[in-house]
Amino acid sequence: MEETSPLVSPLQDSTDCSFCHSEASSPRGGFRANATPGSVVRVSAGSPGNDRERQPLLDRSRGTSQYHRNEFPDDPEFREIVRRAEKAIEEEIFPERIYQGSSGSYFVKDSQGKIIGVFKPKNEEPYGQLNPKWTKWLQKLCCPCCFGRDCLVLNQGYLSEVGASLVDQKLGLNVVPKTKVVYLASETFNYNAIDRVKSRGKRLALEKVPKVGQCFHRIGLPPKVGSFQLFVEGYKDADYWLRRFEADPLPPKTNRQLQLKFERLVVLDYIIRNTDRGNDNWLIKYDYPMDTGGIFVSKQQQHMIGMVKDPIIKIAAIDNGLAFPLKHPDSWRAYPFYWAWLPQAKVPFSQEIRDLVLPKLSDPNFIRDLEEDLYELFKRDPGFDRGQFHKQLSVMRGQILNLCQALKEAKMPFQLVQMPPVIVETARAPQRANESYTQSFQSRKPFFTWW
Ligand SMILES: Nc1ncnc2c1ncn2[C@@H]1O[C@H](COP(=O)(O)OP(=O)(O)OP(=O)(O)O)[C@@H](O)[C@H]1O
Ligand SMILES: [Mg+2]
């Protein structure tokens, strides 16, 4: 890894560190697994970050005015879906605001008016400049001290959404509908008056004096950067189904399916330290067999009414915009995982989930790769701050450390959330060109060793 790599902490060398390992050896800067014991650097966990998170991060001129093409060379399927959305907007089938949300979130449609995605523009996030909800504006005005979650980087929710999808895909959890950074412009988005006037002026110029109009780089409204998540059909809020299952318990085989999917949600949420996982922020799809009372129902009819031979349960972890904190939430604003109170959280982690994620999470090269992918993602934001990103990674590494221990010991999710929060920082001694890991605990508890 380069000396200037953002994945190396700005921490200085110390006489004391938990262990050091050799210089990068993998093509992507991964490190050799044969770590050698070194010295320990103690850092205070949960130390408040600097005040940058309270500053507006969005430099509008950088954030929105450039023309961006939505190219996804590695994912033609996703590119095709975004193309369909763009075509629909050209045909004036505009994204529609989701009214119940606390921010500007939009259902994006295709030319037939079918919902194909959920778009959340950066500058309409709960604390974004153009959030269309006046309640958030009022909160900012009247109660600035309580504004925002001080453990999160403000106004980077769209990256958190995409980061959650990245973690999900790398671990093969498949619970987050695919989410990527996309640029879209639409009449229905919240723009300020200047942007609207400029756009109208340019359009008028193009109509009246086409030669002048053709000089404009872009005619319409400026595209907004945001997260675009694929829309999943046939799902309902987890709350709804969990209540139904309480009253009418699932058959054991289906219940087991739910349990295995639930564990994947737990792994995702714990790693990204989601601070907003209520049971309304994950969805369940349940295709169940119906009693036809002996009446013949054709395959096509069965499909149309969602009837299946073997019941199938799927879950979708949506609304991941409030994750990747730069410090662990403190005790008075703990942002608990609401799933921890469900009966599913009182079942030890299964062999299936352990087999799926432990080999990856125990591999330092995998972790390094994940960190680099997250870096490539987060650095795209105009407000990106290397120090903050480093803190976000320190929390994530601590979460992974706890999770690995819980999985190895076949603990229950309920026990996992009770483990003392850890942060794990990296630092490289300048003269030794080595990296070292440092662990510290929120409350002073036993000292664990790295994997
Ligand atoms: N990918 C998706 N597929 C299907 N439905 C979705 C998807 N994403 C969101 N929804 C639906 O839209 C609703 C609002 O979405 P979401 O919670 O992500 O928005 P939000 O603006 O962040 O809201 P809030 O902050 O109030 O939770 C969800 O409750 C869900 O019903
Ligand atoms: Mg929500």
Short mmCIF file of C-alpha atoms in Angstrom, two decimals, residues 151-421:
data_model
loop_
_atom_site.label_atom_id
_atom_site.label_comp_id
_atom_site.label_asym_id
_atom_site.label_seq_id
_atom_site.Cartn_x
_atom_site.Cartn_y
_atom_site.Cartn_z
CA CYS A 151 -21.98 9.66 15.39
CA LEU A 152 -22.64 9.88 11.63
CA VAL A 153 -21.07 11.80 8.82
CA LEU A 154 -23.82 14.22 7.87
CA ASN A 155 -25.26 14.25 4.40
CA GLN A 156 -23.55 11.17 3.06
CA GLY A 157 -26.55 8.89 3.48
CA TYR A 158 -26.57 7.99 -0.19
CA LEU A 159 -23.06 6.56 0.18
CA SER A 160 -24.14 4.65 3.25
CA GLU A 161 -26.96 3.12 1.17
CA VAL A 162 -24.50 2.10 -1.53
CA GLY A 163 -21.88 0.95 1.02
CA ALA A 164 -24.44 -1.37 2.61
CA SER A 165 -25.09 -2.94 -0.77
CA LEU A 166 -21.35 -3.31 -1.32
CA VAL A 167 -20.86 -5.10 2.01
CA ASP A 168 -23.90 -7.27 1.28
CA GLN A 169 -22.58 -8.34 -2.11
CA LYS A 170 -19.02 -8.95 -1.00
CA LEU A 171 -20.21 -11.20 1.81
CA GLY A 172 -22.81 -12.92 -0.40
CA LEU A 173 -25.61 -12.07 2.01
CA ASN A 174 -28.06 -11.04 -0.72
CA VAL A 175 -30.44 -9.16 1.52
CA VAL A 176 -29.88 -5.61 0.24
CA PRO A 177 -31.53 -4.77 -3.09
CA LYS A 178 -28.67 -3.71 -5.35
CA THR A 179 -27.85 -0.03 -4.80
CA LYS A 180 -25.45 2.22 -6.70
CA VAL A 181 -24.57 5.89 -7.08
CA VAL A 182 -26.65 7.36 -9.90
CA TYR A 183 -27.26 10.86 -11.35
CA LEU A 184 -30.82 11.80 -12.25
CA ALA A 185 -32.69 15.01 -12.99
CA SER A 186 -36.45 15.33 -12.75
CA GLU A 187 -39.07 18.04 -12.57
CA THR A 188 -40.43 16.33 -9.48
CA PHE A 189 -37.20 16.63 -7.46
CA ASN A 190 -36.78 19.51 -5.06
CA TYR A 191 -34.73 22.24 -6.76
CA ASN A 192 -34.12 25.76 -5.62
CA ALA A 193 -35.65 28.65 -7.53
CA ILE A 194 -32.36 29.62 -9.21
CA ASP A 195 -31.91 26.20 -10.80
CA ARG A 196 -35.48 26.22 -12.06
CA VAL A 197 -35.19 29.75 -13.48
CA LYS A 198 -31.84 28.92 -15.14
CA SER A 199 -33.27 25.81 -16.71
CA ARG A 200 -36.35 27.64 -17.97
CA GLY A 201 -34.17 30.45 -19.36
CA LYS A 202 -31.98 28.03 -21.28
CA ARG A 203 -34.99 26.23 -22.70
CA LEU A 204 -36.45 29.53 -23.83
CA ALA A 205 -33.13 30.54 -25.42
CA LEU A 206 -32.99 27.24 -27.27
CA GLU A 207 -36.49 27.79 -28.63
CA LYS A 208 -36.01 31.45 -29.61
CA VAL A 209 -32.34 31.49 -30.67
CA PRO A 210 -31.32 27.88 -31.34
CA LYS A 211 -27.72 28.88 -32.18
CA VAL A 212 -27.22 30.40 -28.73
CA GLY A 213 -29.14 27.60 -27.06
CA GLN A 214 -26.87 24.98 -28.61
CA CYS A 215 -23.90 26.53 -26.79
CA PHE A 216 -25.31 25.43 -23.44
CA HIS A 217 -23.62 22.43 -21.95
CA ARG A 218 -26.91 21.21 -20.53
CA ILE A 219 -30.43 22.42 -21.03
CA GLY A 220 -32.59 20.80 -18.37
CA LEU A 221 -32.39 20.82 -14.59
CA PRO A 222 -29.07 19.78 -13.07
CA PRO A 223 -28.78 16.06 -12.36
CA LYS A 224 -28.71 15.14 -8.69
CA VAL A 225 -26.33 12.61 -7.28
CA GLY A 226 -27.94 10.01 -5.07
CA SER A 227 -28.43 6.34 -4.32
CA PHE A 228 -30.51 4.25 -6.69
CA GLN A 229 -31.82 1.04 -5.18
CA LEU A 230 -33.63 -1.62 -7.17
CA PHE A 231 -37.27 -1.88 -6.23
CA VAL A 232 -38.30 -5.28 -4.86
CA GLU A 233 -41.84 -6.38 -5.58
CA GLY A 234 -44.31 -8.15 -3.35
CA TYR A 235 -42.59 -7.23 -0.07
CA LYS A 236 -44.22 -5.71 3.02
CA ASP A 237 -42.77 -4.10 6.16
CA ALA A 238 -41.24 -6.73 8.45
CA ASP A 239 -43.48 -5.41 11.22
CA TYR A 240 -46.56 -6.51 9.32
CA TRP A 241 -45.41 -10.09 8.71
CA LEU A 242 -43.81 -10.56 12.13
CA ARG A 243 -47.14 -9.75 13.76
CA ARG A 244 -48.89 -12.18 11.43
CA PHE A 245 -46.35 -14.92 12.23
CA GLU A 246 -46.88 -14.32 15.93
CA ALA A 247 -50.60 -14.92 15.59
CA ASP A 248 -50.26 -17.68 13.01
CA PRO A 249 -46.88 -19.41 13.43
CA LEU A 250 -44.98 -20.50 10.34
CA PRO A 251 -44.42 -24.18 9.55
CA PRO A 252 -41.01 -25.27 10.95
CA LYS A 253 -39.30 -25.47 7.54
CA THR A 254 -40.40 -21.97 6.57
CA ASN A 255 -39.57 -20.65 10.00
CA ARG A 256 -36.05 -21.97 9.52
CA GLN A 257 -35.82 -20.12 6.19
CA LEU A 258 -36.81 -16.92 7.94
CA GLN A 259 -34.25 -17.53 10.67
CA LEU A 260 -31.41 -17.98 8.15
CA LYS A 261 -32.36 -14.81 6.30
CA PHE A 262 -32.72 -12.94 9.58
CA GLU A 263 -29.13 -13.88 10.52
CA ARG A 264 -27.92 -12.32 7.28
CA LEU A 265 -29.65 -9.08 8.20
CA VAL A 266 -28.00 -9.20 11.62
CA VAL A 267 -24.55 -9.69 10.07
CA LEU A 268 -25.08 -6.79 7.68
CA ASP A 269 -26.44 -4.40 10.28
CA TYR A 270 -23.81 -5.24 12.83
CA ILE A 271 -20.90 -4.74 10.42
CA ILE A 272 -22.14 -1.43 9.04
CA ARG A 273 -23.40 -0.44 12.52
CA ASN A 274 -26.75 0.61 11.16
CA THR A 275 -28.28 3.21 13.49
CA ASP A 276 -31.73 3.08 11.93
CA ARG A 277 -32.89 -0.51 11.82
CA GLY A 278 -36.44 -0.38 13.02
CA ASN A 279 -38.71 -3.21 11.92
CA ASP A 280 -40.20 -0.84 9.34
CA ASN A 281 -36.84 -0.56 7.61
CA TRP A 282 -36.64 -4.12 6.44
CA LEU A 283 -39.13 -5.94 4.32
CA ILE A 284 -40.37 -9.51 4.13
CA LYS A 285 -41.83 -11.33 1.17
CA TYR A 286 -43.85 -14.39 1.97
CA ASP A 287 -45.18 -16.58 -0.82
CA TYR A 288 -47.39 -19.11 0.90
CA PRO A 289 -49.46 -22.06 -0.26
CA MET A 290 -53.20 -21.44 -0.35
CA ASP A 291 -55.94 -23.87 0.39
CA THR A 292 -58.01 -24.05 -2.82
CA GLY A 293 -60.63 -26.34 -1.28
CA GLY A 294 -60.07 -28.96 -3.96
CA ILE A 295 -60.65 -26.54 -6.84
CA PHE A 296 -58.19 -26.84 -9.72
CA VAL A 297 -56.00 -23.77 -10.11
CA SER A 298 -53.77 -23.52 -13.18
CA LYS A 299 -50.04 -22.76 -12.89
CA GLN A 300 -50.60 -19.31 -14.39
CA GLN A 301 -53.40 -18.55 -11.91
CA GLN A 302 -51.24 -19.81 -9.04
CA HIS A 303 -48.49 -17.47 -10.12
CA MET A 304 -50.89 -14.54 -10.46
CA ILE A 305 -52.25 -14.87 -6.94
CA GLY A 306 -48.82 -15.43 -5.40
CA MET A 307 -49.64 -19.05 -4.59
CA VAL A 308 -46.74 -21.47 -4.38
CA LYS A 309 -46.23 -25.13 -3.56
CA ASP A 310 -43.41 -24.60 -1.11
CA PRO A 311 -43.66 -21.40 0.90
CA ILE A 312 -40.77 -19.03 0.29
CA ILE A 313 -39.54 -16.31 2.59
CA LYS A 314 -37.24 -13.53 1.47
CA ILE A 315 -36.12 -10.39 3.21
CA ALA A 316 -34.91 -7.04 1.92
CA ALA A 317 -32.80 -4.69 4.02
CA ILE A 318 -33.79 -1.23 2.76
CA ASP A 319 -33.14 2.27 4.11
CA ASN A 320 -29.45 1.84 4.97
CA GLY A 321 -28.62 5.53 4.84
CA LEU A 322 -27.79 5.94 8.52
CA ALA A 323 -24.91 3.52 8.88
CA PHE A 324 -21.07 3.59 8.90
CA PRO A 325 -20.76 5.83 11.99
CA LEU A 326 -17.43 7.40 12.84
CA LYS A 327 -17.80 6.49 16.50
CA HIS A 328 -19.95 4.10 18.45
CA PRO A 329 -23.23 5.64 19.53
CA ASP A 330 -23.11 6.63 23.18
CA SER A 331 -25.33 5.29 25.89
CA TRP A 332 -27.92 8.07 25.88
CA ARG A 333 -28.49 7.87 22.15
CA ALA A 334 -27.76 4.23 21.61
CA TYR A 335 -29.64 3.65 18.34
CA PRO A 336 -30.32 0.01 19.11
CA PHE A 337 -30.95 -2.68 16.55
CA TYR A 338 -34.67 -3.23 16.95
CA TRP A 339 -34.37 -6.80 15.75
CA ALA A 340 -32.49 -7.62 18.97
CA TRP A 341 -35.84 -7.90 20.80
CA LEU A 342 -37.33 -10.37 18.36
CA PRO A 343 -37.54 -14.06 19.26
CA GLN A 344 -35.28 -14.78 16.25
CA ALA A 345 -32.46 -12.95 18.06
CA LYS A 346 -32.57 -15.53 20.87
CA VAL A 347 -31.42 -18.39 18.61
CA PRO A 348 -27.68 -19.17 18.33
CA PHE A 349 -26.07 -18.32 14.98
CA SER A 350 -26.47 -21.24 12.59
CA GLN A 351 -23.71 -23.27 11.01
CA GLU A 352 -24.90 -21.90 7.64
CA ILE A 353 -24.15 -18.28 8.45
CA ARG A 354 -20.88 -19.20 10.10
CA ASP A 355 -19.80 -21.10 6.97
CA LEU A 356 -20.89 -18.23 4.76
CA VAL A 357 -19.14 -15.33 6.42
CA LEU A 358 -16.45 -16.52 8.85
CA PRO A 359 -13.90 -17.59 6.21
CA LYS A 360 -14.19 -14.18 4.56
CA LEU A 361 -14.21 -12.10 7.72
CA SER A 362 -11.23 -14.00 9.10
CA ASP A 363 -9.19 -13.30 5.98
CA PRO A 364 -7.18 -10.06 6.32
CA ASN A 365 -6.97 -9.78 2.52
CA PHE A 366 -10.75 -9.83 2.28
CA ILE A 367 -11.01 -7.09 4.88
CA ARG A 368 -8.40 -4.98 3.13
CA ASP A 369 -10.20 -5.43 -0.17
CA LEU A 370 -13.49 -4.41 1.40
CA GLU A 371 -11.89 -1.32 2.93
CA GLU A 372 -10.42 -0.32 -0.42
CA ASP A 373 -13.75 -0.72 -2.18
CA LEU A 374 -15.42 1.41 0.48
CA TYR A 375 -12.67 4.01 0.08
CA GLU A 376 -13.25 4.13 -3.69
CA LEU A 377 -16.93 4.70 -2.97
CA PHE A 378 -16.75 7.24 -0.13
CA LYS A 379 -14.04 9.37 -1.73
CA ARG A 380 -16.51 10.29 -4.49
CA ASP A 381 -18.31 12.66 -2.15
CA PRO A 382 -17.25 16.32 -2.35
CA GLY A 383 -17.20 16.43 1.47
CA PHE A 384 -14.99 13.34 1.79
CA ASP A 385 -12.62 13.60 4.73
CA ARG A 386 -9.83 11.10 5.11
CA GLY A 387 -9.74 11.37 8.92
CA GLN A 388 -13.46 10.75 9.18
CA PHE A 389 -13.29 7.83 6.80
CA HIS A 390 -10.51 6.33 8.86
CA LYS A 391 -12.73 6.55 11.94
CA GLN A 392 -15.59 4.88 10.09
CA LEU A 393 -13.29 2.00 9.20
CA SER A 394 -12.05 1.73 12.79
CA VAL A 395 -15.62 1.22 13.99
CA MET A 396 -16.32 -1.30 11.22
CA ARG A 397 -13.21 -3.33 12.05
CA GLY A 398 -14.26 -3.39 15.71
CA GLN A 399 -17.70 -4.63 14.73
CA ILE A 400 -16.17 -7.36 12.57
CA LEU A 401 -13.91 -8.38 15.44
CA ASN A 402 -16.89 -8.81 17.78
CA LEU A 403 -18.97 -10.52 15.13
CA CYS A 404 -16.26 -13.08 14.40
CA GLN A 405 -16.00 -13.92 18.06
CA ALA A 406 -19.77 -14.25 18.42
CA LEU A 407 -19.98 -16.48 15.34
CA LYS A 408 -17.12 -18.69 16.46
CA GLU A 409 -18.74 -19.14 19.85
CA ALA A 410 -22.18 -19.65 18.27
CA LYS A 411 -23.66 -16.85 20.35
CA MET A 412 -27.10 -15.43 19.72
CA PRO A 413 -27.66 -12.07 17.99
CA PHE A 414 -29.06 -10.89 21.32
CA GLN A 415 -25.70 -11.63 22.96
CA LEU A 416 -23.79 -10.07 20.10
CA VAL A 417 -25.38 -6.68 20.65
CA GLN A 418 -24.36 -6.82 24.30
CA MET A 419 -20.65 -7.19 23.55
CA PRO A 420 -18.61 -4.10 24.44
CA PRO A 421 -18.08 -1.95 21.35
#
